[in-house]
Short mmCIF file of C-alpha atoms and ligand atoms in Angstrom, two decimals:
data_model
loop_
_atom_site.label_atom_id
_atom_site.label_comp_id
_atom_site.label_asym_id
_atom_site.label_seq_id
_atom_site.Cartn_x
_atom_site.Cartn_y
_atom_site.Cartn_z
CA MET A 1 -20.87 -30.72 132.33
CA ALA A 2 -23.69 -31.13 134.83
CA GLY A 3 -26.30 -33.50 133.60
CA ASP A 4 -24.35 -34.70 130.58
CA MET A 5 -24.11 -38.42 131.17
CA ALA A 6 -21.90 -38.99 128.12
CA GLU A 7 -19.20 -36.42 128.84
CA LYS A 8 -15.97 -37.67 130.39
CA LEU A 9 -15.31 -36.43 133.92
CA ARG A 10 -12.11 -34.86 135.24
CA PHE A 11 -10.93 -37.30 137.87
CA ARG A 12 -7.80 -36.52 139.87
CA PRO A 13 -6.59 -39.56 141.84
CA SER A 14 -3.86 -38.86 144.41
CA ALA A 15 -0.38 -39.69 143.16
CA GLY A 16 -0.25 -42.61 145.65
CA THR A 17 -3.58 -43.90 144.31
CA MET A 18 -2.26 -43.72 140.73
CA ALA A 19 0.74 -45.81 141.84
CA ALA A 20 -1.44 -48.33 143.72
CA LEU A 21 -3.64 -48.69 140.62
CA GLY A 22 -0.60 -49.25 138.39
CA LEU A 23 -1.18 -45.98 136.50
CA LYS A 24 2.03 -44.33 137.64
CA ASP A 25 5.45 -45.72 138.41
CA ILE A 26 6.21 -44.45 141.93
CA LYS A 27 7.74 -46.58 144.66
CA SER A 28 5.91 -46.44 147.99
CA ASP A 29 6.53 -48.18 151.29
CA ALA A 30 2.88 -47.66 152.22
CA PRO A 31 0.41 -48.00 149.35
CA PRO A 32 -3.08 -46.65 150.00
CA THR A 33 -5.79 -49.24 150.68
CA THR A 34 -8.37 -46.63 149.70
CA ALA A 35 -8.41 -45.03 146.24
CA TYR A 36 -8.57 -41.27 146.86
CA ILE A 37 -10.03 -39.41 143.92
CA MET A 38 -10.57 -35.66 143.78
CA LEU A 39 -13.27 -34.13 141.64
CA GLY A 40 -13.22 -30.51 140.57
CA GLU A 41 -10.58 -27.81 140.49
CA LYS A 42 -10.87 -25.05 143.04
CA CYS A 43 -13.30 -25.09 145.93
CA VAL A 44 -15.95 -22.40 146.29
CA ARG A 45 -15.06 -22.20 149.99
CA ASP A 46 -12.05 -20.51 151.55
CA CYS A 47 -10.79 -22.66 154.45
CA SER A 48 -7.48 -21.21 155.65
CA PHE A 49 -5.63 -24.56 155.81
CA CYS A 50 -6.68 -25.99 152.45
CA ALA A 51 -4.68 -26.00 149.22
CA GLN A 52 -7.96 -26.03 147.25
CA ALA A 53 -9.42 -22.96 148.95
CA VAL A 54 -10.53 -20.20 146.63
CA HIS A 55 -7.73 -17.86 147.81
CA SER A 56 -4.99 -20.50 148.13
CA THR A 57 -2.10 -20.07 145.69
CA SER A 58 -1.17 -23.78 145.84
CA GLY A 59 -1.55 -25.50 142.47
CA ALA A 60 -4.95 -26.89 141.48
CA GLY A 61 -3.50 -30.39 141.60
CA ARG A 62 -2.72 -30.29 145.34
CA LEU A 63 -4.73 -31.21 148.43
CA SER A 64 -3.13 -31.73 151.85
CA ARG A 65 0.55 -32.66 151.21
CA VAL A 66 -0.47 -34.75 148.24
CA THR A 67 -0.50 -34.14 144.47
CA TRP A 68 -3.50 -35.14 142.38
CA PRO A 69 -2.65 -35.65 138.70
CA GLU A 70 -5.50 -35.92 136.21
CA ALA A 71 -6.35 -39.42 134.96
CA GLY A 72 -8.29 -40.51 131.89
CA GLU A 73 -11.72 -41.78 132.92
CA ASP A 74 -11.69 -45.06 131.00
CA GLU A 75 -8.20 -45.95 132.16
CA LEU A 76 -9.07 -45.08 135.77
CA LEU A 77 -12.30 -47.08 135.84
CA ALA A 78 -10.56 -50.13 134.39
CA ALA A 79 -7.79 -49.89 137.00
CA ILE A 80 -10.34 -49.51 139.84
CA LYS A 81 -12.17 -52.57 138.57
CA LYS A 82 -8.97 -54.64 138.63
CA ALA A 83 -7.66 -53.36 142.00
CA THR A 84 -10.98 -53.82 143.81
CA ALA A 85 -11.36 -57.33 142.36
CA GLU A 86 -7.82 -58.22 143.50
CA GLY A 87 -8.46 -56.67 146.94
CA SER A 88 -5.54 -54.22 146.93
CA ILE A 89 -8.09 -51.38 147.05
CA ARG A 90 -10.88 -51.89 149.60
CA ARG A 91 -12.55 -48.47 149.56
CA VAL A 92 -13.01 -45.61 147.11
CA CYS A 93 -13.15 -42.10 148.56
CA VAL A 94 -14.26 -39.25 146.34
CA GLN A 95 -13.10 -35.86 147.63
CA THR A 96 -15.25 -33.10 146.27
CA VAL A 97 -14.12 -29.49 146.23
CA GLY A 98 -16.71 -27.84 144.03
CA GLY A 99 -19.45 -27.10 146.58
CA ARG A 100 -23.18 -27.51 145.90
CA GLY A 101 -22.89 -26.48 142.25
CA ALA A 102 -20.95 -29.65 141.58
CA LEU A 103 -23.57 -32.00 143.04
CA GLU A 104 -24.76 -33.34 139.69
CA THR A 105 -21.19 -34.12 138.63
CA VAL A 106 -20.46 -35.77 141.97
CA CYS A 107 -23.50 -38.06 141.60
CA ILE A 108 -22.52 -39.05 138.05
CA ALA A 109 -18.93 -39.69 139.17
CA VAL A 110 -20.06 -41.80 142.13
CA SER A 111 -22.34 -43.94 139.98
CA ARG A 112 -19.63 -44.53 137.36
CA LEU A 113 -16.99 -45.40 139.96
CA ARG A 114 -19.43 -47.60 141.89
CA ALA A 115 -20.30 -49.50 138.71
CA ALA A 116 -16.59 -50.19 138.17
CA CYS A 117 -15.99 -51.47 141.74
CA HIS A 118 -15.99 -55.12 142.69
CA THR A 119 -18.96 -56.11 144.90
CA GLY A 120 -18.34 -55.30 148.54
CA THR A 121 -16.00 -52.37 147.95
CA ALA A 122 -16.67 -49.63 150.49
CA PHE A 123 -17.37 -46.15 149.15
CA SER A 124 -17.15 -42.73 150.79
CA VAL A 125 -17.71 -39.22 149.53
CA SER A 126 -16.22 -36.27 151.37
CA PHE A 127 -18.63 -33.41 150.69
CA SER A 128 -18.90 -29.81 151.80
CA ALA A 129 -20.54 -29.23 155.17
CA THR A 130 -22.76 -26.61 153.51
CA ALA A 131 -24.70 -29.42 151.82
CA GLY A 132 -28.39 -30.00 152.49
CA LEU A 133 -29.98 -33.29 153.53
CA ASP A 134 -31.40 -33.75 150.03
CA ASP A 135 -27.91 -33.41 148.54
CA ILE A 136 -26.56 -36.02 150.93
CA GLY A 137 -29.43 -38.36 150.11
CA ARG A 138 -28.72 -38.01 146.40
CA ILE A 139 -25.03 -38.84 146.87
CA LEU A 140 -25.93 -41.92 148.92
CA ASP A 141 -28.49 -42.97 146.32
CA SER A 142 -25.81 -42.67 143.61
CA GLY A 143 -23.84 -45.49 145.23
CA ALA A 144 -21.86 -44.12 148.21
CA ASP A 145 -22.11 -45.92 151.56
CA ARG A 146 -20.99 -42.92 153.54
CA VAL A 147 -20.83 -39.16 153.23
CA ALA A 148 -18.24 -37.27 155.27
CA LEU A 149 -19.12 -33.71 156.26
CA ALA A 150 -15.85 -32.33 157.54
CA ILE A 151 -16.13 -30.17 160.63
CA ASP A 152 -12.30 -29.80 160.77
CA ALA A 153 -12.01 -26.82 163.14
CA CYS A 154 -13.13 -27.84 166.62
CA ASN A 155 -14.30 -24.67 168.34
CA PRO A 156 -16.71 -21.93 167.22
CA LYS A 157 -14.07 -19.18 167.01
CA LEU A 158 -11.70 -21.26 164.90
CA HIS A 159 -14.58 -22.53 162.81
CA ARG A 160 -15.56 -18.95 162.00
CA ARG A 161 -11.99 -17.80 161.33
CA ILE A 162 -10.67 -20.86 159.47
CA LYS A 163 -13.75 -22.37 157.82
CA LYS A 164 -15.62 -19.04 157.44
CA ALA A 165 -18.66 -20.85 158.76
CA ASP A 166 -20.93 -20.99 161.77
CA MET A 167 -20.02 -24.01 163.86
CA ALA A 168 -23.55 -24.42 165.25
CA ALA A 169 -24.86 -24.70 161.67
CA SER A 170 -22.15 -27.19 160.60
CA ARG A 171 -22.78 -29.21 163.75
CA ALA A 172 -26.57 -29.16 163.26
CA LEU A 173 -26.22 -30.42 159.69
CA ILE A 174 -24.14 -33.38 160.91
CA THR A 175 -26.64 -34.13 163.70
CA ASN A 176 -29.57 -34.01 161.29
CA ALA A 177 -27.76 -36.03 158.64
CA ALA A 178 -26.79 -38.69 161.21
CA LYS A 179 -30.48 -38.97 162.19
CA ALA A 180 -31.70 -39.09 158.60
CA PHE A 181 -29.01 -41.55 157.40
CA PRO A 182 -27.99 -43.62 160.45
CA GLY A 183 -24.53 -45.20 160.22
CA ARG A 184 -23.77 -43.42 156.95
CA ILE A 185 -22.41 -40.04 158.06
CA SER A 186 -18.80 -39.31 159.01
CA THR A 187 -16.77 -36.26 159.86
CA HIS A 188 -13.13 -35.21 160.11
CA LEU A 189 -11.54 -33.37 163.03
CA ILE A 190 -8.19 -31.64 162.59
CA ALA A 191 -5.88 -31.34 165.59
CA GLY A 192 -3.40 -28.52 166.01
CA MET A 193 -5.26 -25.53 164.59
CA GLY A 194 -5.53 -23.70 167.93
CA GLU A 195 -8.21 -25.76 169.71
CA THR A 196 -7.55 -27.39 173.09
CA GLU A 197 -7.37 -31.16 173.57
CA GLU A 198 -10.54 -30.80 175.66
CA GLU A 199 -12.47 -29.09 172.87
CA LEU A 200 -11.48 -31.69 170.30
CA LEU A 201 -12.12 -34.72 172.51
CA LYS A 202 -15.46 -33.48 173.85
CA LEU A 203 -16.60 -32.77 170.31
CA ALA A 204 -15.47 -36.27 169.25
CA SER A 205 -17.37 -37.77 172.17
CA SER A 206 -20.62 -35.96 171.35
CA LEU A 207 -20.35 -36.92 167.66
CA LYS A 208 -19.73 -40.56 168.62
CA GLU A 209 -22.92 -40.49 170.71
CA GLU A 210 -24.82 -39.41 167.61
CA GLY A 211 -23.42 -42.36 165.65
CA VAL A 212 -21.17 -40.22 163.45
CA GLY A 213 -18.05 -41.93 162.03
CA LEU A 214 -14.89 -40.14 163.12
CA GLY A 215 -11.63 -39.32 161.39
CA LEU A 216 -8.74 -37.52 163.08
CA PHE A 217 -6.06 -35.70 161.13
CA ALA A 218 -3.09 -33.52 162.06
CA PHE A 219 -2.97 -29.94 160.87
CA THR A 220 -0.40 -29.65 158.07
CA PRO A 221 0.97 -26.22 157.12
CA LEU A 222 0.90 -25.91 153.34
CA ARG A 223 2.64 -23.29 151.24
CA GLY A 224 0.22 -20.96 149.48
CA THR A 225 -2.50 -21.28 152.15
CA ALA A 226 -3.49 -18.63 154.72
CA MET A 227 -2.17 -20.92 157.50
CA GLU A 228 1.20 -21.73 155.94
CA GLY A 229 3.01 -20.14 158.92
CA HIS A 230 1.02 -22.00 161.59
CA PRO A 231 3.03 -24.85 163.20
CA ALA A 232 2.14 -28.54 162.92
CA PRO A 233 0.83 -29.97 166.22
CA ASP A 234 3.08 -30.90 169.10
CA MET A 235 3.63 -34.66 168.83
CA ALA A 236 3.08 -35.48 172.54
CA SER A 237 -0.24 -33.63 172.47
CA TYR A 238 -1.26 -35.36 169.22
CA ARG A 239 -0.43 -38.80 170.67
CA ARG A 240 -2.57 -38.11 173.76
CA VAL A 241 -5.43 -36.98 171.56
CA GLN A 242 -5.03 -40.03 169.29
CA LEU A 243 -5.16 -42.42 172.24
CA ALA A 244 -8.27 -40.85 173.78
CA PHE A 245 -9.92 -40.44 170.35
CA TRP A 246 -9.38 -44.13 169.62
CA LEU A 247 -10.88 -45.12 172.99
CA ILE A 248 -13.86 -42.84 172.28
CA LYS A 249 -14.32 -44.41 168.83
CA LYS A 250 -14.26 -47.87 170.38
CA GLY A 251 -16.99 -46.80 172.81
CA LEU A 252 -14.72 -47.30 175.83
CA LEU A 253 -14.26 -43.68 176.93
CA GLU A 254 -17.08 -41.25 177.61
CA GLU A 255 -16.84 -37.52 178.08
CA GLY A 256 -17.35 -37.75 181.86
CA ALA A 257 -14.42 -40.19 182.19
CA MET A 258 -11.87 -37.67 180.89
CA GLY A 259 -10.18 -34.99 183.02
CA PHE A 260 -8.40 -31.86 181.78
CA ASP A 261 -6.22 -29.15 183.29
CA GLY A 262 -7.07 -25.43 183.24
CA SER A 263 -5.61 -25.03 179.74
CA GLY A 264 -7.62 -27.93 178.32
CA ARG A 265 -4.82 -30.50 178.23
CA LEU A 266 -5.92 -34.10 178.81
CA LEU A 267 -4.70 -35.21 182.24
CA TYR A 268 -6.90 -38.12 183.20
CA VAL A 269 -8.38 -41.17 181.49
CA GLY A 270 -10.92 -43.04 183.60
CA LEU A 271 -9.80 -46.54 182.66
CA PRO A 272 -7.10 -48.66 184.28
CA ARG A 273 -3.64 -48.09 182.77
CA ALA A 274 -3.09 -51.84 182.32
CA GLU A 275 -6.32 -52.12 180.33
CA VAL A 276 -5.43 -49.21 178.02
CA GLU A 277 -1.85 -50.42 177.52
CA GLY A 278 -3.10 -53.94 176.88
CA LEU A 279 -5.48 -52.70 174.18
CA ALA A 280 -3.06 -50.23 172.59
CA PHE A 281 0.23 -52.17 172.78
CA ASP A 282 0.36 -52.75 169.00
CA GLY A 283 0.02 -49.04 168.19
CA GLU A 284 -3.47 -49.26 166.71
CA PRO A 285 -4.50 -45.82 168.12
CA PHE A 286 -1.70 -44.20 166.13
CA ARG A 287 -2.78 -45.60 162.75
CA THR A 288 -4.73 -43.34 160.41
CA SER A 289 -8.19 -42.92 161.89
CA GLY A 290 -11.19 -42.60 159.59
CA CYS A 291 -13.46 -44.92 157.62
CA GLU A 292 -12.44 -48.55 157.50
CA TRP A 293 -9.50 -49.07 155.09
CA CYS A 294 -8.67 -45.33 155.01
CA ASN A 295 -4.91 -45.03 155.54
CA ARG A 296 -4.01 -41.73 153.75
CA PRO A 297 -0.25 -42.37 153.47
CA TYR A 298 1.85 -39.23 153.99
CA TYR A 299 -1.02 -36.75 153.92
CA ASN A 300 0.23 -35.14 157.11
CA GLU A 301 3.96 -35.72 157.07
CA ARG A 302 7.04 -36.21 154.95
CA PRO A 303 8.45 -39.73 154.52
CA GLY A 304 11.33 -40.20 156.97
CA THR A 305 9.87 -38.01 159.74
CA GLU A 306 7.95 -39.35 162.75
CA LEU A 307 4.47 -40.04 161.45
CA TYR A 308 1.42 -38.40 162.97
CA ASN A 309 -0.76 -41.12 161.42
CA TYR A 310 0.75 -44.48 160.54
CA PRO A 311 -0.68 -45.82 157.26
CA ALA A 312 0.31 -49.45 158.05
CA PRO A 313 0.88 -51.56 161.18
CA LEU A 314 3.54 -50.09 163.48
CA SER A 315 6.78 -51.89 164.32
CA ARG A 316 7.14 -52.94 167.95
CA ASP A 317 9.52 -50.00 168.60
CA GLU A 318 7.24 -47.47 166.89
CA ALA A 319 4.25 -48.70 168.87
CA ALA A 320 6.13 -48.60 172.19
CA ARG A 321 7.43 -45.09 171.51
CA ALA A 322 4.05 -43.72 170.46
CA LEU A 323 2.31 -45.25 173.47
CA GLU A 324 4.97 -43.88 175.81
CA GLU A 325 4.54 -40.41 174.28
CA ALA A 326 0.77 -40.65 174.65
CA THR A 327 0.72 -41.81 178.26
CA ALA A 328 3.79 -40.06 179.73
CA ARG A 329 1.79 -37.28 181.39
CA LEU A 330 -1.54 -39.04 181.82
CA ARG A 331 -3.10 -40.42 184.98
CA PHE A 332 -5.39 -43.43 184.82
CA ALA A 333 -8.19 -44.75 187.03
CA GLY A 334 -7.02 -45.56 190.52
CA GLU A 335 -3.65 -43.79 190.19
CA GLU A 336 -2.34 -41.06 192.46
CA GLY A 337 -3.30 -37.67 191.00
CA GLY A 338 -6.19 -39.34 189.13
CA ARG A 339 -9.70 -39.62 190.54
S1 LIG B 401 -12.11 -40.92 156.65
FE1 LIG B 401 -10.86 -41.35 154.82
S2 LIG B 401 -12.16 -42.63 153.49
FE2 LIG B 401 -13.50 -41.68 155.04
S3 LIG B 401 -14.26 -39.85 154.03
FE3 LIG B 401 -12.46 -39.24 155.22
S4 LIG B 401 -10.74 -39.37 153.78
FE4 LIG B 401 -12.47 -40.50 152.87
#
């Protein structure tokens, strides 16, 4: 397929994207505001948590909790054109699973999707962190605004075991890419794979300093993957991490203003409680965190359960509960037990 500009591509939009584009009749209480489109079948990599990993026995049409049916290219491009013109879809995110060998196809796909989008539509590509700077440059030149190089596992041991990769090399690629393409590189961090809150938040803080866009997701055990027996993260821990992560993303919380206990649990946030509660009262820190307009409905949880990442504004009760969970065991600036 590579290089053949005329051949139709195999696009797999998420089932929720198909519904939001009017290509599938599924009811949803939280339609995606980003069109998520997977390219390729099985990944060349073998990440232990991923349904697309080379040794995963999950079906080819799965990624995260979500199914990805195949869509006809012409039909898909026409639907993207309409939805981006109407404003129901504000970003397109192409998720690539084919590794470097698929680069040519990714670039063709990006240029065709970009040509279909209404002016001003944002565009991300989530690409393998084994990419080179030239590859990233080519994807950006094809029409993407941002490339996400997912670091996922937040300490070197986990990175080696789960991603089968050297964390220093993954980290260096992101640093170099952020320098070469300022404001156009993102990454994803996954909470709950065995890292401490300290490791995740310090990594987030250093990436923020480099100008890298940040997305936070909750580990989701998936049948057929090597980590299917690993538990989903503890909700109180995830809420604490979400709150601090959100403050880091906003540029309000630096590494030196966080305190941790001996097991790496966040204990202290160096801002006044009233300020944090005033900023977070509407539950914004507990919404899906990633590129603008990325809401990934039900990637990490089943409908009807408490949501790790809310895809839409929280109700007053949901926001109050999430904030209470996040702050219950934290100390803030000026409080007893703080600094
Ligand atoms: S944060 Fe969302 S839109 Fe951005 S690259 Fe990741 S999945 Fe795509």
